[in-house]
mmCIF file of C-alpha atoms in Angstrom:
data_model
loop_
_atom_site.group_PDB
_atom_site.id
_atom_site.type_symbol
_atom_site.label_atom_id
_atom_site.label_comp_id
_atom_site.label_asym_id
_atom_site.label_seq_id
_atom_site.Cartn_x
_atom_site.Cartn_y
_atom_site.Cartn_z
ATOM 1 C CA MET Q 13 117.339 -56.104 -37.031
ATOM 2 C CA LYS Q 14 118.712 -54.665 -39.731
ATOM 3 C CA SER Q 15 115.263 -55.975 -42.014
ATOM 4 C CA ILE Q 16 112.947 -54.373 -38.699
ATOM 5 C CA LEU Q 17 115.249 -51.209 -39.199
ATOM 6 C CA GLN Q 18 114.211 -51.183 -43.596
ATOM 7 C CA GLY Q 19 110.823 -51.284 -42.904
ATOM 8 C CA VAL Q 20 110.082 -48.902 -40.354
ATOM 9 C CA GLU Q 21 111.950 -46.710 -42.391
ATOM 10 C CA PHE Q 22 109.887 -47.879 -45.587
ATOM 11 C CA ILE Q 23 106.757 -47.623 -43.791
ATOM 12 C CA GLY Q 24 107.990 -43.890 -42.193
ATOM 13 C CA ARG Q 25 109.076 -42.927 -46.019
ATOM 14 C CA GLN Q 26 105.283 -43.656 -47.185
ATOM 15 C CA VAL Q 27 103.851 -41.566 -44.693
ATOM 16 C CA THR Q 28 105.927 -39.155 -44.981
ATOM 17 C CA ASP Q 29 104.696 -39.352 -48.661
ATOM 18 C CA ARG Q 30 101.168 -38.821 -47.934
ATOM 19 C CA LEU Q 31 101.673 -36.317 -45.833
ATOM 20 C CA ILE Q 32 103.310 -34.292 -48.565
ATOM 21 C CA LEU Q 33 100.991 -35.255 -51.246
ATOM 22 C CA LEU Q 34 98.532 -34.135 -48.908
ATOM 23 C CA GLY Q 35 100.136 -30.508 -47.909
ATOM 24 C CA ALA Q 36 100.511 -30.065 -52.041
ATOM 25 C CA ILE Q 37 96.631 -30.780 -52.528
ATOM 26 C CA CYS Q 38 95.553 -28.488 -49.934
ATOM 27 C CA ARG Q 39 98.145 -25.845 -51.382
ATOM 28 C CA PHE Q 40 96.600 -26.470 -54.867
ATOM 29 C CA LEU Q 41 93.200 -25.957 -53.457
ATOM 30 C CA ILE Q 42 94.096 -22.616 -52.241
ATOM 31 C CA SER Q 43 95.666 -21.506 -55.197
ATOM 32 C CA ILE Q 44 92.293 -22.772 -56.508
ATOM 33 C CA LEU Q 45 90.308 -20.636 -54.231
ATOM 34 C CA LEU Q 46 92.413 -17.349 -54.637
ATOM 35 C CA MET Q 47 92.079 -17.551 -58.333
ATOM 36 C CA SER Q 48 88.351 -18.327 -58.240
ATOM 37 C CA ALA Q 49 87.575 -14.595 -58.255
ATOM 38 C CA MET Q 50 89.033 -14.239 -62.013
ATOM 39 C CA CYS Q 51 87.359 -17.049 -63.293
ATOM 40 C CA LEU Q 52 83.594 -15.991 -61.324
ATOM 41 C CA ARG Q 53 84.317 -12.682 -63.606
ATOM 42 C CA ARG Q 54 83.812 -14.699 -66.568
ATOM 43 C CA PRO Q 55 80.782 -16.906 -66.080
ATOM 44 C CA TRP Q 56 80.657 -18.623 -69.478
ATOM 45 C CA LEU Q 57 83.764 -20.416 -68.917
ATOM 46 C CA VAL Q 58 82.048 -21.892 -65.372
ATOM 47 C CA VAL Q 59 78.760 -22.516 -67.697
ATOM 48 C CA ARG Q 60 80.745 -24.272 -70.389
ATOM 49 C CA GLU Q 61 82.349 -26.698 -68.288
ATOM 50 C CA VAL Q 62 79.008 -27.578 -65.934
ATOM 51 C CA TYR Q 63 77.803 -28.680 -70.050
ATOM 52 C CA PHE Q 64 80.436 -30.816 -70.346
ATOM 53 C CA ILE Q 65 81.145 -32.092 -66.671
ATOM 54 C CA GLY Q 66 77.474 -32.196 -66.004
ATOM 55 C CA VAL Q 67 74.797 -32.578 -68.983
ATOM 56 C CA LEU Q 68 77.243 -35.043 -70.714
ATOM 57 C CA SER Q 69 77.194 -37.326 -67.355
ATOM 58 C CA LEU Q 70 73.300 -37.338 -67.617
ATOM 59 C CA LEU Q 71 72.682 -40.322 -69.603
ATOM 60 C CA ILE Q 72 74.666 -42.974 -67.614
ATOM 61 C CA ILE Q 73 72.870 -41.045 -64.384
ATOM 62 C CA VAL Q 74 69.619 -41.550 -65.504
ATOM 63 C CA VAL Q 75 69.781 -44.621 -67.033
ATOM 64 C CA SER Q 76 72.300 -46.179 -63.265
ATOM 65 C CA GLY Q 77 69.697 -44.667 -61.333
ATOM 66 C CA LEU Q 78 66.319 -45.930 -62.711
ATOM 67 C CA PHE Q 79 67.904 -49.671 -62.713
ATOM 68 C CA VAL Q 80 69.137 -48.709 -59.260
ATOM 69 C CA GLY Q 81 65.564 -48.171 -58.177
ATOM 70 C CA LEU Q 82 64.369 -50.612 -60.543
ATOM 71 C CA VAL Q 83 66.888 -53.633 -58.793
ATOM 72 C CA LEU Q 84 66.320 -51.541 -54.887
ATOM 73 C CA GLY Q 85 62.743 -52.103 -55.430
ATOM 74 C CA LEU Q 86 62.802 -55.752 -56.139
ATOM 75 C CA GLN Q 87 64.721 -56.901 -53.453
ATOM 76 C CA MET Q 88 63.841 -54.737 -50.730
ATOM 77 C CA TYR Q 89 59.968 -55.823 -51.385
ATOM 78 C CA ASP Q 90 61.403 -59.762 -51.705
ATOM 79 C CA THR Q 91 63.312 -59.097 -47.978
ATOM 80 C CA LEU Q 92 60.150 -57.231 -46.586
ATOM 81 C CA GLU Q 93 57.751 -59.490 -47.828
ATOM 82 C CA ARG Q 94 59.042 -62.050 -45.528
ATOM 83 C CA PHE Q 95 57.938 -60.426 -42.171
ATOM 84 C CA GLY Q 96 55.010 -58.916 -43.939
ATOM 85 C CA SER Q 97 55.807 -55.493 -44.418
ATOM 86 C CA GLY Q 98 55.794 -55.740 -48.368
ATOM 87 C CA ASP Q 99 54.034 -52.614 -48.268
ATOM 88 C CA GLY Q 100 56.913 -50.014 -46.955
ATOM 89 C CA VAL Q 101 59.336 -51.003 -49.926
ATOM 90 C CA GLY Q 102 58.896 -47.186 -50.641
ATOM 91 C CA MET Q 103 60.022 -46.340 -47.336
ATOM 92 C CA VAL Q 104 63.181 -48.104 -47.798
ATOM 93 C CA VAL Q 105 63.665 -47.655 -51.543
ATOM 94 C CA ALA Q 106 63.808 -43.964 -50.351
ATOM 95 C CA LEU Q 107 65.589 -43.396 -47.561
ATOM 96 C CA ALA Q 108 68.281 -45.999 -49.017
ATOM 97 C CA LEU Q 109 68.912 -43.770 -52.057
ATOM 98 C CA VAL Q 110 68.402 -39.773 -50.361
ATOM 99 C CA ARG Q 111 70.714 -41.160 -47.228
ATOM 100 C CA GLU Q 112 73.743 -43.314 -48.987
ATOM 101 C CA LEU Q 113 73.037 -44.566 -52.692
ATOM 102 C CA GLY Q 114 72.388 -41.701 -54.284
ATOM 103 C CA PRO Q 115 74.918 -39.792 -53.253
ATOM 104 C CA VAL Q 116 77.488 -42.336 -53.235
ATOM 105 C CA LEU Q 117 76.881 -44.073 -56.406
ATOM 106 C CA SER Q 118 76.477 -40.793 -58.456
ATOM 107 C CA ALA Q 119 79.772 -39.769 -56.805
ATOM 108 C CA LEU Q 120 81.683 -42.649 -58.424
ATOM 109 C CA LEU Q 121 80.371 -42.729 -61.419
ATOM 110 C CA PHE Q 122 80.758 -38.948 -61.679
ATOM 111 C CA SER Q 123 84.283 -39.709 -61.113
ATOM 112 C CA SER Q 124 84.594 -42.326 -63.706
ATOM 113 C CA ARG Q 125 82.895 -40.544 -66.463
ATOM 114 C CA ALA Q 126 83.599 -36.482 -65.744
ATOM 115 C CA GLY Q 127 86.963 -36.474 -63.283
ATOM 116 C CA SER Q 128 88.375 -38.901 -65.631
ATOM 117 C CA ALA Q 129 87.394 -36.667 -68.590
ATOM 118 C CA VAL Q 130 88.861 -33.387 -66.579
ATOM 119 C CA THR Q 131 92.267 -35.013 -65.814
ATOM 120 C CA ALA Q 132 93.113 -36.589 -69.071
ATOM 121 C CA GLU Q 133 92.151 -32.625 -71.028
ATOM 122 C CA ILE Q 134 94.325 -31.060 -68.432
ATOM 123 C CA GLY Q 135 96.815 -33.570 -69.007
ATOM 124 C CA LEU Q 136 97.065 -32.975 -72.497
ATOM 125 C CA MET Q 137 97.374 -29.698 -72.124
ATOM 126 C CA LYS Q 138 100.355 -29.779 -70.052
ATOM 127 C CA ALA Q 139 101.592 -32.070 -72.792
ATOM 128 C CA THR Q 140 101.354 -30.034 -75.535
ATOM 129 C CA GLU Q 141 102.130 -27.250 -73.830
ATOM 130 C CA GLN Q 142 99.415 -25.265 -73.985
ATOM 131 C CA LEU Q 143 99.798 -24.144 -70.041
ATOM 132 C CA ASN Q 144 103.462 -22.998 -70.842
ATOM 133 C CA ALA Q 145 101.779 -21.127 -73.673
ATOM 134 C CA LEU Q 146 99.287 -19.451 -71.519
ATOM 135 C CA GLU Q 147 102.188 -18.834 -68.930
ATOM 136 C CA MET Q 148 103.722 -17.269 -71.836
ATOM 137 C CA MET Q 149 100.562 -14.727 -72.190
ATOM 138 C CA ALA Q 150 100.323 -13.843 -69.200
ATOM 139 C CA ILE Q 151 97.238 -15.631 -68.748
ATOM 140 C CA GLN Q 152 97.413 -17.971 -65.425
ATOM 141 C CA PRO Q 153 96.355 -21.770 -65.973
ATOM 142 C CA LEU Q 154 94.834 -21.835 -62.713
ATOM 143 C CA ALA Q 155 92.329 -18.897 -63.170
ATOM 144 C CA ARG Q 156 91.570 -19.649 -66.980
ATOM 145 C CA VAL Q 157 91.524 -24.041 -66.739
ATOM 146 C CA ILE Q 158 91.876 -25.266 -63.660
ATOM 147 C CA ALA Q 159 89.218 -23.326 -61.131
ATOM 148 C CA PRO Q 160 86.187 -23.167 -64.120
ATOM 149 C CA ARG Q 161 86.956 -27.129 -63.917
ATOM 150 C CA PHE Q 162 86.503 -27.458 -60.572
ATOM 151 C CA TRP Q 163 83.413 -24.761 -60.189
ATOM 152 C CA ALA Q 164 81.601 -26.601 -62.566
ATOM 153 C CA GLY Q 165 82.120 -30.045 -60.943
ATOM 154 C CA VAL Q 166 81.745 -28.728 -57.412
ATOM 155 C CA ILE Q 167 77.762 -27.239 -59.214
ATOM 156 C CA SER Q 168 77.097 -30.180 -61.329
ATOM 157 C CA LEU Q 169 77.537 -32.875 -58.610
ATOM 158 C CA PRO Q 170 74.954 -32.280 -55.876
ATOM 159 C CA LEU Q 171 72.375 -31.501 -59.005
ATOM 160 C CA LEU Q 172 73.463 -35.319 -60.860
ATOM 161 C CA ASN Q 173 72.681 -36.601 -56.975
ATOM 162 C CA VAL Q 174 69.414 -35.390 -57.144
ATOM 163 C CA ILE Q 175 68.046 -36.819 -60.751
ATOM 164 C CA PHE Q 176 69.575 -39.764 -59.358
ATOM 165 C CA CYS Q 177 67.535 -40.249 -56.206
ATOM 166 C CA ALA Q 178 64.580 -39.220 -58.551
ATOM 167 C CA LEU Q 179 64.952 -41.417 -61.063
ATOM 168 C CA GLY Q 180 65.989 -44.129 -57.971
ATOM 169 C CA ILE Q 181 62.865 -43.718 -56.668
ATOM 170 C CA PHE Q 182 60.589 -43.746 -59.645
ATOM 171 C CA GLY Q 183 62.178 -46.788 -61.071
ATOM 172 C CA GLY Q 184 61.169 -48.430 -57.199
ATOM 173 C CA TYR Q 185 57.457 -46.906 -57.667
ATOM 174 C CA LEU Q 186 57.165 -48.634 -61.337
ATOM 175 C CA VAL Q 187 58.485 -51.945 -59.462
ATOM 176 C CA ALA Q 188 56.523 -51.724 -56.342
ATOM 177 C CA VAL Q 189 52.771 -50.060 -57.587
ATOM 178 C CA ARG Q 190 53.031 -51.495 -61.832
ATOM 179 C CA LEU Q 191 54.750 -54.795 -61.147
ATOM 180 C CA LEU Q 192 54.310 -56.054 -57.982
ATOM 181 C CA GLY Q 193 51.095 -54.343 -56.999
ATOM 182 C CA VAL Q 194 51.697 -52.028 -53.691
ATOM 183 C CA ASP Q 195 48.996 -49.791 -53.384
ATOM 184 C CA ALA Q 196 50.523 -46.461 -54.701
ATOM 185 C CA GLY Q 197 49.081 -44.549 -51.755
ATOM 186 C CA THR Q 198 50.597 -46.563 -49.161
ATOM 187 C CA PHE Q 199 53.782 -45.912 -51.023
ATOM 188 C CA TRP Q 200 54.120 -42.520 -50.906
ATOM 189 C CA SER Q 201 52.655 -41.895 -47.706
ATOM 190 C CA GLN Q 202 54.951 -44.178 -46.038
ATOM 191 C CA MET Q 203 57.869 -42.777 -47.928
ATOM 192 C CA GLN Q 204 56.574 -39.064 -46.765
ATOM 193 C CA ASN Q 205 56.519 -40.003 -43.155
ATOM 194 C CA ALA Q 206 59.717 -41.882 -42.994
ATOM 195 C CA VAL Q 207 62.018 -39.056 -44.826
ATOM 196 C CA ASP Q 208 62.668 -36.271 -43.091
ATOM 197 C CA PHE Q 209 63.652 -33.414 -45.457
ATOM 198 C CA ARG Q 210 66.996 -32.303 -43.059
ATOM 199 C CA GLN Q 211 68.019 -35.149 -41.400
ATOM 200 C CA ASP Q 212 67.640 -37.234 -44.633
ATOM 201 C CA VAL Q 213 67.441 -35.208 -47.823
ATOM 202 C CA VAL Q 214 69.685 -32.088 -46.458
ATOM 203 C CA ASN Q 215 72.191 -34.572 -44.961
ATOM 204 C CA GLY Q 216 72.795 -36.064 -48.122
ATOM 205 C CA ILE Q 217 73.196 -33.273 -50.861
ATOM 206 C CA ILE Q 218 75.472 -31.754 -48.303
ATOM 207 C CA LYS Q 219 77.559 -35.081 -48.691
ATOM 208 C CA SER Q 220 76.574 -34.763 -52.517
ATOM 209 C CA LEU Q 221 79.012 -31.445 -52.063
ATOM 210 C CA ILE Q 222 81.817 -32.637 -49.931
ATOM 211 C CA PHE Q 223 81.912 -35.757 -52.566
ATOM 212 C CA ALA Q 224 81.824 -33.484 -54.995
ATOM 213 C CA VAL Q 225 84.708 -30.937 -53.920
ATOM 214 C CA ALA Q 226 86.901 -33.926 -53.397
ATOM 215 C CA VAL Q 227 86.550 -35.695 -56.519
ATOM 216 C CA SER Q 228 86.642 -32.136 -58.761
ATOM 217 C CA LEU Q 229 89.974 -31.317 -56.891
ATOM 218 C CA ILE Q 230 91.909 -34.728 -56.932
ATOM 219 C CA ALA Q 231 90.684 -34.535 -61.151
ATOM 220 C CA VAL Q 232 92.439 -31.394 -61.476
ATOM 221 C CA TYR Q 233 94.737 -31.777 -59.228
ATOM 222 C CA GLU Q 234 95.921 -34.855 -60.430
ATOM 223 C CA GLY Q 235 95.910 -33.777 -64.705
ATOM 224 C CA TYR Q 236 97.697 -30.321 -63.401
ATOM 225 C CA SER Q 237 100.391 -32.707 -61.887
ATOM 226 C CA ALA Q 238 100.919 -35.334 -64.403
ATOM 227 C CA VAL Q 239 104.100 -36.307 -66.312
ATOM 228 C CA ALA Q 240 103.654 -34.457 -69.661
ATOM 229 C CA THR Q 241 103.920 -37.771 -71.339
ATOM 230 C CA ALA Q 242 101.109 -40.145 -73.014
ATOM 231 C CA GLU Q 243 102.004 -42.528 -70.134
ATOM 232 C CA GLY Q 244 102.072 -40.115 -67.738
ATOM 233 C CA VAL Q 245 98.291 -38.548 -68.576
ATOM 234 C CA SER Q 246 97.035 -42.220 -68.798
ATOM 235 C CA ARG Q 247 98.546 -43.275 -65.340
ATOM 236 C CA ALA Q 248 97.301 -39.868 -64.157
ATOM 237 C CA THR Q 249 93.510 -40.335 -65.366
ATOM 238 C CA THR Q 250 93.667 -43.916 -63.818
ATOM 239 C CA ARG Q 251 94.922 -42.719 -60.682
ATOM 240 C CA THR Q 252 91.496 -39.971 -60.735
ATOM 241 C CA VAL Q 253 89.096 -42.977 -60.669
ATOM 242 C CA VAL Q 254 90.739 -45.137 -58.408
ATOM 243 C CA VAL Q 255 91.729 -42.283 -55.494
ATOM 244 C CA SER Q 256 88.685 -40.666 -56.011
ATOM 245 C CA ALA Q 257 86.600 -43.949 -55.444
ATOM 246 C CA LEU Q 258 88.785 -44.431 -52.243
ATOM 247 C CA VAL Q 259 88.363 -41.356 -50.635
ATOM 248 C CA VAL Q 260 84.053 -40.913 -51.808
ATOM 249 C CA LEU Q 261 84.123 -44.486 -49.448
ATOM 250 C CA ALA Q 262 86.016 -43.610 -46.801
ATOM 251 C CA LEU Q 263 84.334 -40.126 -46.340
ATOM 252 C CA ASP Q 264 80.959 -41.724 -46.683
ATOM 253 C CA PHE Q 265 81.719 -43.548 -42.956
ATOM 254 C CA VAL Q 266 82.414 -40.127 -41.880
ATOM 255 C CA LEU Q 267 79.807 -38.149 -42.782
ATOM 256 C CA THR Q 268 77.281 -41.139 -42.165
ATOM 257 C CA ALA Q 269 79.039 -41.178 -38.714
ATOM 258 C CA PHE Q 270 78.676 -37.896 -37.503
ATOM 259 C CA MET Q 271 75.291 -37.001 -39.059
ATOM 260 C CA PHE Q 272 73.060 -40.418 -38.980
ATOM 261 C CA ARG Q 273 74.745 -42.256 -35.894
ATOM 262 C CA GLY Q 274 75.283 -39.175 -33.480
ATOM 263 C CA PHE Q 275 79.162 -39.454 -33.332
#
């Protein structure tokens, strides 16, 4: 009986801790939004972070998108050819990228490269007491440090998602048309007929925008709340990557259910 009570107590404590953490993150998001007006009056702060977060992530996005498209083209053509529908490879590649793989994989890559970098940077600023120095100079760290990085992530990820999808479709084209001999006109026409702008493209961008808010919020929160030691910053960076991946996958299921299944 005692072990059962201890188990219930442990579960209750875990649930309570998670609810407290969720409340703290929501309060942190509200604080960022309240400080955003001060941040946006200095747009060069956001532009600089967009370069650091978005532009410097282009290489991994471009290379990954191209190779994902190449692999998708090979796999889908082989599968569709068994049913005599090899010419529909462009349609399948485009739908898979625009609806699912583009937003999800770009968010995972973004969290691994940019999210971890943002967490480490903010955590090191906290460990070296730079954030405390800003407060002593009457400068709000949320407005000067946190908000620009948050908004830069929100702006960058949807754009990176579009680039990822475009390169993925181009990779599918190279495999299907140039390597496997699918007619180029059939490839593009079936894709255009199957992909609906509002239902597929817009919903994919909305997905990417929601992922951007989640990943950016997790990255800046973990950095801001990290323990001010080298080990604390390391753990915060690891948590950013792991938690961002889990949140993106969970949100993807929920959003897909509402957007494409009509739940």
